[in-house]
Coordinates of C-alpha atoms in Angstrom, one line a residue:
M1 CA -51.9 -18.4 -24.0
S2 CA -48.8 -19.9 -24.7
L3 CA -46.2 -19.0 -21.9
I4 CA -43.6 -19.5 -23.9
E5 CA -44.4 -18.6 -28.1
L6 CA -40.9 -18.9 -30.6
Q7 CA -42.1 -17.1 -34.1
D8 CA -39.3 -18.2 -37.1
I9 CA -36.4 -18.1 -34.8
R10 CA -33.1 -17.6 -36.4
R11 CA -29.7 -18.1 -35.4
S12 CA -26.4 -17.3 -37.0
Y13 CA -22.8 -17.0 -36.1
G14 CA -19.6 -15.6 -37.3
Q15 CA -17.9 -13.5 -39.9
P16 CA -16.0 -13.9 -42.8
Q17 CA -12.2 -13.5 -41.4
R18 CA -10.4 -13.6 -44.9
T19 CA -10.8 -12.3 -48.2
G20 CA -12.1 -15.1 -50.6
D21 CA -14.0 -16.8 -47.5
D22 CA -17.8 -17.6 -48.2
P23 CA -19.3 -14.3 -46.6
S24 CA -22.2 -15.9 -45.0
P25 CA -22.8 -16.4 -41.8
T26 CA -23.1 -19.9 -40.3
Q27 CA -27.0 -20.7 -39.7
V28 CA -27.4 -23.2 -36.0
L29 CA -31.3 -22.2 -36.0
R30 CA -33.2 -21.9 -39.2
G31 CA -36.7 -20.8 -38.6
I32 CA -37.9 -22.4 -35.2
S33 CA -41.8 -22.0 -34.6
L34 CA -42.3 -23.6 -31.0
K35 CA -45.3 -22.5 -28.3
I36 CA -44.6 -24.4 -24.3
R37 CA -47.5 -23.9 -22.4
A38 CA -47.6 -23.9 -18.5
G39 CA -46.9 -27.3 -17.1
E40 CA -46.0 -29.2 -19.8
F41 CA -42.2 -31.5 -20.1
V42 CA -41.1 -30.8 -22.4
A43 CA -38.0 -33.3 -24.3
I44 CA -36.0 -31.4 -27.0
V45 CA -34.1 -34.5 -28.8
G46 CA -31.5 -34.1 -31.6
A47 CA -27.6 -35.1 -32.6
S48 CA -24.9 -33.2 -31.2
G49 CA -24.7 -29.7 -33.6
S50 CA -28.1 -30.1 -34.3
G51 CA -28.8 -26.4 -32.5
K52 CA -30.7 -27.6 -29.4
S53 CA -28.1 -25.9 -26.7
T54 CA -28.7 -22.8 -28.9
L55 CA -32.7 -23.1 -29.0
M56 CA -31.8 -23.4 -25.1
N57 CA -30.0 -20.7 -24.4
I58 CA -32.3 -18.8 -26.4
L59 CA -35.4 -20.1 -24.5
G60 CA -33.3 -19.1 -21.6
C61 CA -32.5 -15.8 -22.4
L62 CA -28.7 -16.5 -22.1
D63 CA -28.5 -15.6 -26.0
R64 CA -30.7 -13.1 -28.6
P65 CA -32.0 -14.9 -32.1
S66 CA -30.6 -13.2 -35.2
S67 CA -34.1 -12.9 -36.2
G68 CA -37.5 -14.3 -35.6
R69 CA -40.0 -12.9 -32.2
Y70 CA -39.5 -15.1 -29.0
L71 CA -42.6 -13.7 -26.8
F72 CA -42.9 -14.3 -22.7
E73 CA -46.3 -14.6 -21.8
G74 CA -47.4 -12.4 -24.9
K75 CA -44.6 -9.8 -24.6
D76 CA -41.7 -9.7 -27.3
V77 CA -38.1 -9.5 -24.7
S78 CA -36.6 -8.8 -28.4
G79 CA -36.6 -5.0 -26.3
F80 CA -35.7 -6.5 -23.0
D81 CA -32.5 -4.8 -22.2
A82 CA -30.1 -7.0 -20.2
D83 CA -31.0 -5.7 -17.1
A84 CA -34.2 -6.6 -18.2
L85 CA -33.2 -9.6 -19.5
A86 CA -31.4 -10.5 -15.8
R87 CA -34.6 -10.5 -13.9
L88 CA -36.4 -12.1 -16.5
R89 CA -33.7 -15.6 -16.4
R90 CA -34.2 -14.8 -12.2
E91 CA -37.7 -14.4 -11.7
A92 CA -38.9 -17.2 -14.3
F93 CA -36.3 -20.1 -14.9
G94 CA -34.1 -22.4 -13.4
F95 CA -30.9 -23.8 -15.2
V96 CA -29.6 -27.4 -14.7
F97 CA -26.7 -28.1 -16.5
Q98 CA -24.7 -30.6 -17.7
G99 CA -21.4 -29.3 -16.3
Y100 CA -23.7 -28.5 -12.8
H101 CA -21.8 -25.0 -13.3
L102 CA -21.3 -24.1 -9.6
V103 CA -19.6 -21.9 -7.8
Q104 CA -15.7 -23.5 -6.6
T105 CA -15.5 -21.3 -4.1
E106 CA -18.8 -21.4 -2.6
S107 CA -20.0 -24.2 -0.4
A108 CA -23.6 -25.9 -1.4
R109 CA -25.7 -23.5 0.4
E110 CA -24.4 -20.4 -0.8
N111 CA -24.7 -21.6 -4.7
V112 CA -28.4 -22.4 -4.0
E113 CA -29.0 -19.1 -2.8
I114 CA -27.5 -17.3 -5.3
P115 CA -30.0 -16.1 -7.2
A116 CA -32.6 -14.7 -4.6
L117 CA -29.2 -13.0 -3.1
Y118 CA -29.7 -10.9 -6.6
A119 CA -33.7 -11.4 -6.1
G120 CA -33.1 -9.9 -2.8
M121 CA -34.4 -11.9 -0.7
P122 CA -33.1 -11.3 2.9
E123 CA -30.6 -13.5 4.8
A124 CA -32.1 -15.2 7.3
E125 CA -34.9 -16.8 4.5
R126 CA -32.8 -16.9 2.2
R127 CA -30.6 -19.3 4.0
A128 CA -33.9 -21.1 5.5
R129 CA -35.5 -22.1 1.8
A130 CA -32.0 -23.2 0.6
T131 CA -31.3 -25.1 3.1
A132 CA -34.9 -26.5 3.1
L133 CA -34.5 -27.2 -0.9
L134 CA -30.8 -29.0 0.2
E135 CA -32.8 -31.1 2.6
R136 CA -35.8 -32.3 0.3
L137 CA -33.5 -33.3 -2.0
A138 CA -31.2 -35.6 0.6
M139 CA -28.3 -33.0 0.9
G140 CA -29.1 -32.2 3.8
A141 CA -25.6 -33.5 5.2
R142 CA -23.5 -31.8 2.1
L143 CA -25.0 -27.7 3.2
D144 CA -21.3 -26.7 3.9
H145 CA -19.2 -28.8 1.5
R146 CA -17.7 -27.0 -1.1
P147 CA -18.3 -28.5 -5.2
H148 CA -15.5 -30.8 -5.2
Q149 CA -16.7 -32.5 -2.5
L150 CA -19.8 -33.6 -3.7
S151 CA -19.9 -36.4 -6.2
G152 CA -21.4 -35.7 -9.6
G153 CA -24.9 -36.7 -8.9
Q154 CA -24.8 -34.6 -5.6
Q155 CA -23.8 -31.3 -7.9
Q156 CA -26.3 -31.8 -9.9
R157 CA -28.9 -31.9 -7.2
V158 CA -27.9 -29.0 -5.7
A159 CA -27.8 -27.4 -9.2
I160 CA -31.7 -28.6 -9.6
A161 CA -32.0 -26.4 -5.7
R162 CA -30.5 -23.8 -7.2
A163 CA -33.0 -23.8 -10.0
L164 CA -35.6 -23.9 -7.7
M165 CA -34.9 -21.3 -5.2
N166 CA -36.4 -18.1 -7.1
G167 CA -39.2 -20.5 -7.8
G168 CA -38.3 -21.7 -11.2
R169 CA -41.6 -21.9 -12.7
I170 CA -39.5 -23.0 -15.8
I171 CA -36.8 -25.6 -15.6
L172 CA -34.3 -25.7 -18.3
A173 CA -32.5 -28.6 -18.0
D174 CA -29.4 -29.1 -20.6
E175 CA -28.5 -33.1 -20.5
P176 CA -28.9 -33.0 -16.5
T177 CA -28.1 -37.0 -17.1
G178 CA -25.1 -36.8 -19.7
A179 CA -22.1 -36.5 -17.0
L180 CA -23.9 -39.3 -14.3
D181 CA -23.6 -42.5 -14.2
S182 CA -27.1 -44.4 -14.6
E183 CA -28.1 -44.3 -10.9
S184 CA -27.7 -40.4 -10.2
G185 CA -29.0 -40.2 -13.5
A186 CA -32.2 -42.2 -12.8
E187 CA -32.4 -39.9 -9.5
V188 CA -32.0 -36.6 -11.3
M189 CA -34.6 -37.9 -13.7
K190 CA -37.2 -38.8 -10.9
L191 CA -36.8 -35.7 -9.2
L192 CA -37.9 -33.7 -12.3
H193 CA -40.8 -35.3 -12.6
E194 CA -41.7 -34.8 -9.6
L195 CA -41.2 -31.4 -10.6
A196 CA -43.3 -31.7 -13.9
D197 CA -46.3 -33.0 -11.6
A198 CA -45.6 -30.2 -9.3
G199 CA -46.6 -28.0 -12.3
H200 CA -43.4 -27.1 -13.2
T201 CA -42.6 -26.3 -16.8
V202 CA -39.7 -28.6 -17.4
I203 CA -38.0 -28.1 -20.6
L204 CA -35.1 -31.4 -20.9
I205 CA -32.6 -31.3 -23.5
T206 CA -30.8 -34.1 -24.8
H207 CA -29.5 -36.5 -27.3
D208 CA -30.4 -39.1 -25.4
R209 CA -33.8 -40.6 -27.2
Q210 CA -34.6 -43.1 -24.1
I211 CA -34.5 -39.8 -21.7
A212 CA -36.7 -37.8 -23.9
A213 CA -39.2 -40.8 -23.9
Q214 CA -39.8 -39.8 -20.6
A215 CA -41.3 -36.3 -21.2
N216 CA -44.8 -36.0 -22.1
R217 CA -44.1 -34.6 -25.4
I218 CA -40.7 -34.5 -27.1
V219 CA -39.8 -32.3 -29.9
E220 CA -37.1 -33.4 -32.5
I221 CA -34.8 -30.6 -33.9
R222 CA -32.3 -31.3 -36.8
D223 CA -30.0 -29.0 -38.8
G224 CA -31.1 -26.4 -36.6
Q225 CA -35.0 -26.9 -36.9
I226 CA -37.8 -28.8 -35.6
V227 CA -38.6 -32.1 -38.1
A228 CA -40.8 -33.9 -35.5
D229 CA -42.8 -32.6 -32.4
S230 CA -45.3 -35.2 -30.5
G231 CA -47.2 -32.5 -29.8
D232 CA -48.4 -34.3 -26.5
A233 CA -49.6 -31.5 -24.4
H234 CA -51.3 -33.4 -21.3
A235 CA -49.5 -31.8 -18.6
A236 CA -50.3 -28.4 -19.7
A237 CA -53.7 -29.7 -18.6
G238 CA -52.9 -29.7 -15.1
T239 CA -53.7 -26.7 -12.8
A240 CA -50.8 -27.9 -9.8
Q241 CA -49.3 -25.1 -9.1
S242 CA -45.5 -25.4 -8.2
H243 CA -44.9 -25.3 -4.0
D244 CA -41.6 -22.7 -5.1
G245 CA -43.8 -20.8 -7.5
G246 CA -43.4 -17.0 -7.4
C247 CA -41.8 -16.6 -4.1
A248 CA -39.0 -14.0 -4.8
L249 CA -41.2 -11.6 -7.4
G250 CA -42.1 -9.4 -4.6
H251 CA -38.6 -9.1 -3.1
G252 CA -37.3 -7.3 -5.6
Q253 CA -33.2 -5.8 -5.7
A254 CA -31.5 -6.3 -2.8
S255 CA -30.3 -3.2 -0.9
I256 CA -27.1 -1.8 -1.0
S257 CA -25.1 -2.9 1.8
A258 CA -27.4 -6.4 1.4
D259 CA -24.9 -6.3 -1.5
L260 CA -21.7 -5.3 -0.4
N261 CA -21.7 -7.3 2.7
E262 CA -22.3 -10.0 0.5
A263 CA -20.0 -9.3 -2.3
A264 CA -17.5 -8.5 0.1
R265 CA -17.4 -11.8 1.8
A266 CA -17.5 -13.6 -1.6
A267 CA -14.2 -11.4 -2.4
W268 CA -12.7 -12.8 0.9
R269 CA -13.1 -16.1 0.0
V270 CA -12.0 -15.4 -3.1
M271 CA -8.2 -14.0 -2.3
W272 CA -8.6 -16.5 0.9
S273 CA -8.7 -19.2 -1.9
N274 CA -5.8 -17.2 -3.9
R275 CA -3.4 -16.4 -1.0
F276 CA -0.1 -16.3 -2.9
R277 CA -1.3 -14.4 -5.7
T278 CA -3.5 -12.2 -3.0
G279 CA -0.2 -11.9 -1.0
L280 CA 1.8 -10.5 -4.0
T281 CA -0.3 -8.0 -5.2
L282 CA -0.8 -6.3 -1.5
L283 CA 2.7 -6.4 -1.1
G284 CA 3.0 -3.8 -4.1
I285 CA 0.4 -1.8 -2.4
V286 CA 1.9 -2.0 1.6
I287 CA 5.2 -0.6 -0.2
G288 CA 3.7 2.3 -1.5
V289 CA 1.6 3.3 0.8
A290 CA 4.6 2.4 3.8
S291 CA 6.8 4.5 1.5
V292 CA 3.9 8.0 1.3
I293 CA 4.1 8.0 5.9
A294 CA 7.9 7.1 5.8
M295 CA 9.1 9.2 3.2
L296 CA 6.6 12.2 4.5
A297 CA 7.8 11.8 7.6
V298 CA 11.2 12.0 6.6
G299 CA 10.6 15.3 4.3
G300 CA 8.0 17.1 7.1
G301 CA 11.0 15.9 10.4
S302 CA 13.5 18.0 7.9
Q303 CA 11.5 20.7 7.1
K304 CA 11.4 21.3 11.1
Q305 CA 15.0 21.1 12.0
V306 CA 15.7 23.8 9.0
L307 CA 12.6 26.0 10.7
A308 CA 14.6 24.6 14.3
Q309 CA 18.0 25.8 13.0
F310 CA 16.7 29.1 12.3
E311 CA 14.2 29.8 15.6
T312 CA 17.1 31.0 18.1
F313 CA 16.9 34.8 16.4
G314 CA 12.9 33.9 15.3
V315 CA 11.7 32.8 11.8
R316 CA 10.7 36.4 10.8
T317 CA 13.5 38.2 12.1
M318 CA 16.1 40.1 10.1
F319 CA 19.2 41.7 11.6
I320 CA 20.9 45.5 10.3
S321 CA 24.7 45.9 11.1
A322 CA 26.9 48.6 10.8
R323 CA 29.6 47.9 8.1
E324 CA 32.9 47.0 8.9
S325 CA 34.9 50.6 9.2
S326 CA 38.2 51.3 7.6
A327 CA 40.6 54.0 7.7
R328 CA 39.5 55.4 4.3
A329 CA 35.6 54.7 5.0
P330 CA 34.8 55.2 8.2
S331 CA 31.4 53.7 9.2
A332 CA 28.8 55.4 11.5
P333 CA 27.5 53.9 14.4
L334 CA 23.7 53.0 14.6
T335 CA 21.0 55.0 16.3
L336 CA 17.9 55.4 18.0
D337 CA 16.8 57.1 15.4
D338 CA 17.7 54.7 12.8
V339 CA 15.5 51.9 14.9
D340 CA 12.3 54.5 14.0
T341 CA 13.4 55.1 10.7
V342 CA 13.0 51.4 10.0
R343 CA 9.8 50.9 12.4
S344 CA 8.2 53.2 9.6
L345 CA 8.9 50.5 6.4
P346 CA 5.3 48.9 5.6
N347 CA 6.6 45.6 6.1
V348 CA 7.6 45.7 9.4
E349 CA 6.1 44.7 12.5
A350 CA 8.7 45.3 14.6
A351 CA 11.8 46.6 15.1
T352 CA 14.0 46.6 18.9
P353 CA 17.9 48.0 18.8
Y354 CA 20.3 45.0 20.4
I355 CA 23.8 47.0 22.0
E356 CA 26.1 44.1 23.1
E357 CA 29.7 44.0 24.4
R358 CA 31.7 41.5 26.5
V359 CA 31.0 42.0 30.7
V360 CA 32.0 40.2 33.9
V361 CA 29.6 39.2 35.9
R362 CA 30.2 38.0 39.2
R363 CA 28.2 36.6 42.5
G364 CA 29.4 36.4 45.7
N365 CA 33.0 34.4 44.5
V366 CA 33.0 33.3 41.0
D367 CA 33.8 35.7 38.5
H368 CA 32.3 34.6 34.7
G369 CA 32.9 36.5 31.3
S370 CA 29.7 36.2 29.6
E371 CA 28.0 38.6 26.4
G372 CA 26.4 41.8 28.3
G373 CA 23.2 43.4 26.2
G374 CA 20.6 46.2 26.3
T375 CA 17.6 46.1 24.4
T376 CA 14.0 47.2 24.6
V377 CA 10.5 45.8 25.7
G378 CA 10.1 44.5 22.2
F379 CA 13.1 42.1 22.5
N380 CA 11.5 39.1 23.4
H381 CA 8.8 39.0 21.0
V382 CA 10.9 40.5 18.1
L383 CA 13.2 37.5 18.7
G384 CA 11.2 35.1 19.9
W385 CA 13.0 34.4 23.4
R386 CA 10.9 33.6 26.0
V387 CA 11.4 33.6 29.7
T388 CA 10.7 31.0 31.9
E389 CA 11.5 31.5 35.0
G390 CA 10.5 35.4 36.2
T391 CA 9.2 38.0 34.3
M392 CA 10.7 40.1 31.3
F393 CA 11.7 44.2 32.2
D394 CA 8.7 46.5 30.9
A395 CA 8.8 49.9 29.8
V396 CA 8.8 51.2 33.1
D397 CA 12.6 49.7 34.1
E398 CA 13.4 51.3 30.6
E399 CA 12.4 54.3 31.3
R400 CA 13.7 54.5 34.5
A401 CA 17.2 52.9 33.3
A402 CA 16.4 50.1 36.4
K403 CA 18.9 48.0 37.5
V404 CA 17.1 44.5 36.8
T405 CA 18.1 41.7 34.9
V406 CA 17.4 38.2 33.0
I407 CA 20.2 35.7 32.4
G408 CA 20.9 33.4 29.7
Q409 CA 20.8 29.2 31.0
T410 CA 24.6 28.9 30.9
V411 CA 25.1 31.9 33.2
R412 CA 22.3 30.6 35.6
K413 CA 24.1 27.3 35.5
T414 CA 27.3 29.6 36.5
L415 CA 26.3 31.8 38.9
F416 CA 23.1 29.9 40.3
A417 CA 25.3 26.2 40.6
D418 CA 24.6 25.8 44.4
G419 CA 20.8 25.5 43.3
S420 CA 18.7 28.9 44.3
D421 CA 16.4 30.2 43.1
P422 CA 18.3 33.0 40.9
V423 CA 14.9 35.6 40.5
G424 CA 15.0 38.4 42.9
Q425 CA 18.7 38.2 43.8
E426 CA 21.7 40.3 42.7
I427 CA 24.7 39.9 41.0
L428 CA 27.3 42.3 39.9
I429 CA 26.9 43.3 35.6
D430 CA 31.1 44.9 35.2
K431 CA 30.7 46.0 38.9
V432 CA 27.8 47.6 38.5
P433 CA 24.7 45.5 40.6
F434 CA 21.6 43.9 38.7
Q435 CA 19.0 42.3 40.5
V436 CA 17.9 39.4 38.6
I437 CA 14.3 39.1 37.8
G438 CA 14.2 36.7 35.0
V439 CA 15.5 33.3 33.4
L440 CA 16.2 33.0 29.3
A441 CA 14.8 29.7 27.8
A442 CA 17.6 28.2 26.6
K443 CA 18.2 28.7 22.6
G444 CA 21.6 26.4 22.4
T445 CA 24.5 27.2 20.1
T446 CA 24.1 28.8 17.1
D447 CA 27.5 29.0 14.6
G448 CA 30.0 27.8 16.9
E449 CA 28.7 30.4 19.5
D450 CA 26.7 29.6 23.0
Q451 CA 23.5 31.5 23.0
D452 CA 22.6 30.7 26.7
D453 CA 25.5 32.9 27.9
R454 CA 25.0 36.2 28.3
V455 CA 22.8 38.6 30.8
V456 CA 19.9 41.3 28.9
V457 CA 19.0 44.7 30.7
P458 CA 17.0 47.8 29.5
F459 CA 18.9 49.2 27.4
S460 CA 18.7 53.0 29.1
A461 CA 20.1 51.0 31.9
A462 CA 23.0 49.6 29.7
A463 CA 23.6 52.5 27.6
A464 CA 24.0 54.6 31.6
R465 CA 25.4 52.2 33.4
I466 CA 27.6 49.6 31.7
F467 CA 28.5 50.4 28.0
G468 CA 28.5 54.5 28.4
H469 CA 26.9 54.9 24.6
R470 CA 23.5 54.7 23.2
N471 CA 24.4 53.0 19.6
P472 CA 23.1 50.3 19.0
T473 CA 25.3 47.5 17.9
W474 CA 22.6 45.8 16.0
I475 CA 18.8 46.6 15.2
A476 CA 16.3 43.6 15.0
V477 CA 13.4 43.7 12.9
Q478 CA 10.1 41.3 12.7
V479 CA 8.6 41.2 9.1
R480 CA 4.4 40.8 8.2
D481 CA 5.2 38.6 5.1
M482 CA 8.1 36.1 4.2
Q483 CA 7.0 36.3 1.2
Q484 CA 8.3 39.9 0.9
A485 CA 11.3 39.8 2.5
T486 CA 14.1 40.6 -0.1
A487 CA 11.9 43.8 -1.3
T488 CA 11.9 44.9 2.6
A489 CA 15.6 44.4 3.4
D490 CA 16.2 46.4 -0.2
A491 CA 14.0 49.2 1.3
I492 CA 15.8 49.0 5.1
E493 CA 19.3 49.2 2.8
D494 CA 17.9 52.4 0.5
R495 CA 15.6 54.0 3.5
L496 CA 18.8 53.8 5.9
A497 CA 21.0 55.6 2.5
H498 CA 18.6 57.9 2.0
K499 CA 19.0 59.4 6.0
R500 CA 22.4 58.0 6.6
R501 CA 23.9 60.2 3.7
V502 CA 25.6 57.0 2.8
R503 CA 25.3 53.0 1.8
D504 CA 27.4 52.0 5.1
V505 CA 24.6 49.4 7.3
H506 CA 24.5 45.4 5.7
V507 CA 20.8 44.0 6.5
W508 CA 21.2 40.4 6.8
N509 CA 17.7 38.8 5.6
R510 CA 18.0 35.4 7.2
V511 CA 14.2 35.5 7.2
E512 CA 14.8 34.9 2.6
A513 CA 17.6 32.9 3.6
I514 CA 14.6 30.8 5.7
R515 CA 11.8 31.4 3.2
M516 CA 14.5 29.6 0.7
Q517 CA 15.3 26.4 2.9
T518 CA 12.0 25.7 3.5
E519 CA 10.7 25.9 0.5
T520 CA 13.4 23.2 -0.8
A521 CA 12.9 21.2 2.3
R522 CA 8.9 22.1 1.6
A523 CA 9.9 20.4 -1.9
M524 CA 12.2 17.4 -1.0
T525 CA 9.0 16.5 1.1
M526 CA 7.1 17.0 -2.3
M527 CA 9.7 15.2 -4.4
L528 CA 9.6 11.7 -1.8
G529 CA 6.1 11.7 -1.9
L530 CA 6.0 11.7 -5.5
I531 CA 8.2 9.3 -5.7
A532 CA 6.5 7.4 -3.2
T533 CA 3.1 8.3 -4.7
I534 CA 4.5 6.6 -7.8
S535 CA 5.0 2.7 -6.1
L536 CA 2.0 3.6 -4.8
V537 CA 1.1 3.1 -8.6
V538 CA 2.8 0.3 -9.8
G539 CA 1.0 -1.9 -7.4
G540 CA -2.2 -0.5 -8.6
I541 CA -1.2 -1.7 -11.7
G542 CA -0.3 -4.7 -10.3
V543 CA -3.6 -4.6 -9.0
M544 CA -5.0 -4.1 -12.5
N545 CA -3.3 -7.5 -14.0
V546 CA -4.5 -9.6 -10.9
M547 CA -8.0 -8.3 -11.8
L548 CA -7.9 -8.7 -15.6
M549 CA -6.1 -12.1 -14.8
T550 CA -9.3 -13.4 -12.2
V551 CA -11.6 -12.0 -14.3
R552 CA -10.4 -14.4 -17.0
E553 CA -10.4 -17.3 -14.3
R554 CA -13.7 -16.7 -13.7
T555 CA -15.2 -15.9 -16.3
R556 CA -17.5 -19.4 -16.0
E557 CA -18.6 -18.2 -12.5
V558 CA -19.5 -14.6 -14.7
G559 CA -21.4 -16.9 -16.7
I560 CA -23.7 -18.9 -14.0
R561 CA -23.9 -15.6 -12.2
M562 CA -26.0 -13.9 -15.0
A563 CA -27.3 -17.1 -15.5
T564 CA -29.0 -17.0 -12.2
G565 CA -30.1 -13.4 -12.5
A566 CA -27.0 -11.3 -11.9
R567 CA -26.7 -7.8 -13.4
Q568 CA -24.0 -5.8 -15.1
T569 CA -24.1 -3.7 -12.1
D570 CA -23.7 -7.0 -9.5
I571 CA -21.0 -8.2 -11.7
L572 CA -19.6 -5.0 -11.5
R573 CA -19.8 -4.7 -7.9
Q574 CA -18.5 -7.7 -7.5
F575 CA -14.9 -7.4 -8.8
M576 CA -14.8 -3.7 -7.7
T577 CA -15.5 -5.1 -3.9
E578 CA -12.7 -7.1 -4.7
A579 CA -10.0 -4.9 -6.5
V580 CA -11.0 -2.4 -3.4
L581 CA -11.0 -5.1 -0.6
V582 CA -7.7 -6.0 -1.9
T583 CA -6.5 -2.6 -1.5
S584 CA -7.9 -1.6 1.2
A585 CA -6.0 -4.2 3.0
G586 CA -2.8 -3.5 1.4
G587 CA -3.9 0.3 3.0
T588 CA -4.4 -1.1 6.3
L589 CA -1.0 -3.2 5.9
G590 CA 0.7 -0.3 4.4
V591 CA 0.1 2.5 7.4
I592 CA 0.8 -0.5 10.3
V593 CA 4.0 -0.7 8.2
G594 CA 4.8 2.8 7.6
L595 CA 4.3 3.3 11.6
A596 CA 6.4 1.1 12.8
I597 CA 9.2 3.0 10.1
V598 CA 8.5 6.0 11.5
A599 CA 9.0 4.5 14.9
V600 CA 12.2 2.9 13.9
L601 CA 13.5 5.6 12.8
M602 CA 12.4 8.0 16.0
L603 CA 14.5 5.8 17.5
A604 CA 17.3 5.6 15.8
G605 CA 17.5 9.6 16.3
V606 CA 16.2 10.4 12.8
P607 CA 14.1 13.8 13.0
V608 CA 10.7 13.0 11.6
V609 CA 7.4 14.5 12.3
F610 CA 4.4 12.1 11.9
S611 CA 0.9 13.1 9.9
L612 CA -2.4 11.7 10.2
L613 CA -3.7 13.8 7.5
A614 CA -0.4 11.7 5.0
S615 CA -1.6 8.3 6.9
L616 CA -5.6 8.8 5.8
G617 CA -4.7 10.1 2.2
A618 CA -2.2 7.6 1.4
F619 CA -4.7 4.8 2.4
G620 CA -7.4 7.1 0.8
C621 CA -4.9 6.9 -2.0
A622 CA -4.8 3.4 -1.7
V623 CA -8.6 2.9 -1.9
L624 CA -8.6 4.9 -4.9
T625 CA -6.3 3.0 -6.5
G626 CA -8.2 -0.5 -6.3
L627 CA -11.2 1.9 -7.5
I628 CA -9.3 2.9 -10.8
F629 CA -7.0 0.6 -11.7
G630 CA -10.4 -2.4 -10.8
F631 CA -12.7 -0.5 -13.2
M632 CA -11.1 -2.5 -16.3
P633 CA -11.3 -5.7 -15.5
A634 CA -14.8 -5.0 -13.7
R635 CA -16.7 -3.5 -16.8
N636 CA -15.0 -6.5 -19.0
A637 CA -16.8 -9.3 -16.7
A638 CA -20.1 -6.8 -15.9
R639 CA -19.9 -7.2 -20.4
L640 CA -19.4 -10.5 -20.7
D641 CA -22.1 -12.7 -23.1
P642 CA -23.7 -14.8 -21.0
V643 CA -23.5 -17.7 -23.4
V644 CA -19.9 -16.7 -24.1
A645 CA -18.6 -16.7 -20.3
L646 CA -20.8 -19.9 -19.2
A647 CA -18.8 -21.8 -22.4
S648 CA -15.3 -20.9 -21.2
Q649 CA -13.0 -23.3 -19.7

């Protein structure tokens, strides 16, 4: 049985471009029928334009015939899909092109390894075999040289070694001596003779009849038809087997991890060889990621600052006070019954009365005017005002009207300037002795008023021992759900108006103000994040543009990889890896730059909140950008026709 059999193969190109043009396409091959047996050394000879290169492309499964049958070992390859053809090229064919077709960014050994890479050969075995082949072809001293560092003859030897990497049962040599001087050409022909003697099937495409005469069989083609065939098949009788035959057939496909590692290595080399362009591409991603991190940090800081400004008297706290009285409409004071009424409302979590007036506090010979207040045990919970030293008075103190007090930081500094511990000591409040049992945490200044300049005693003690009445100055109310703050404030006013028979109380709805400002700050943060994200998208568009340009520049490389057995998924993975590697590198640099900006802002006193989630999200978006915007160029590369790709300049 023949190794290769062509039956009435025809190939035509082109369609009419304008009305009136010749409607028939250009016929390049006109019914080629040919059988090639294993072990033959066949020369296909013909003038330029005779169709011999087209015939070689069809023989090597780089192109498909327009009609006719191509049988390989008795199987019709016309039904093979792109991946099946890639496997056939990888396992059966080795190409030696006139223009060498070496990948310029890879070394001699790495060029030779390419077919084995797509065959799934382990790295160590692949490297050892490539080295052995190059040493066999007297290229051992040039293993790590790039193509531009090699002479024409040396590059052709690398191409021959590559053709043998997976066994090279069939060597397709297209004008292998056309670009060489006579001495190098003779060396290449000697190598081809050695391969034929070793049992390889060698198909030589040439226009030089002297070169063709060195083959065992000469097939002459003219105007797309075979016009002569010497039929000399003495080589077919040989049973010698190639020393390299079938070496890769048992490996199957490479593992995903190996493919990704190799793709990343090749991608990095391409990026490094185009450093300036890569740097400009990275810049867009870096700016986008850094902007997202910095702007979200600034927005988060602003939001935190808004909350901090309202935390003086609790985030979920609103206040009730009697309206200002007038001669015509005097207002009644608030009562403890009003506190109970407010507590009964659905969204009210707690309510505590507070009675306050100016008092004079004394310790020793130091007098100080301060704000005196009386409240119940829920004070520190409702207002979020903790005690940093000592303790807060409890229900027993309230019940007994105990003469105990907690003092603010300003009072502490004024009365205890000597540095003594205030807890346990006695002070006078409007000439009434009280024992200090705790010190309130610092709250700072709100609306020009020092919140730390105060003394607080149990409500019962304040009413009985200092102020002489039990009417709260105001009532602090803590709500459960901030979203219902406005409805709760309205309910308080309505309920108290019904009980007091007059609408004479005012509810300061700080909760709604906090909620609105918090939502505004959150919206601003989101807006800043979206603006920064736009810059990230712009960077992604830059990646796509660069990848499209890269695919165009490396079209021939894509053809070379396809000719050596790369599947469409291999090409897709290669270019997708490059896009993701660019955006990952840009994302990493962007995170570093973003963190540096946040650090500088912190040193400058700008309120910022670093978010690890925002940093990870920005980096993830950068990588996702690479996947999204790199897909179209990668898909375009994967869908290239091998013949068209190889013919590109």
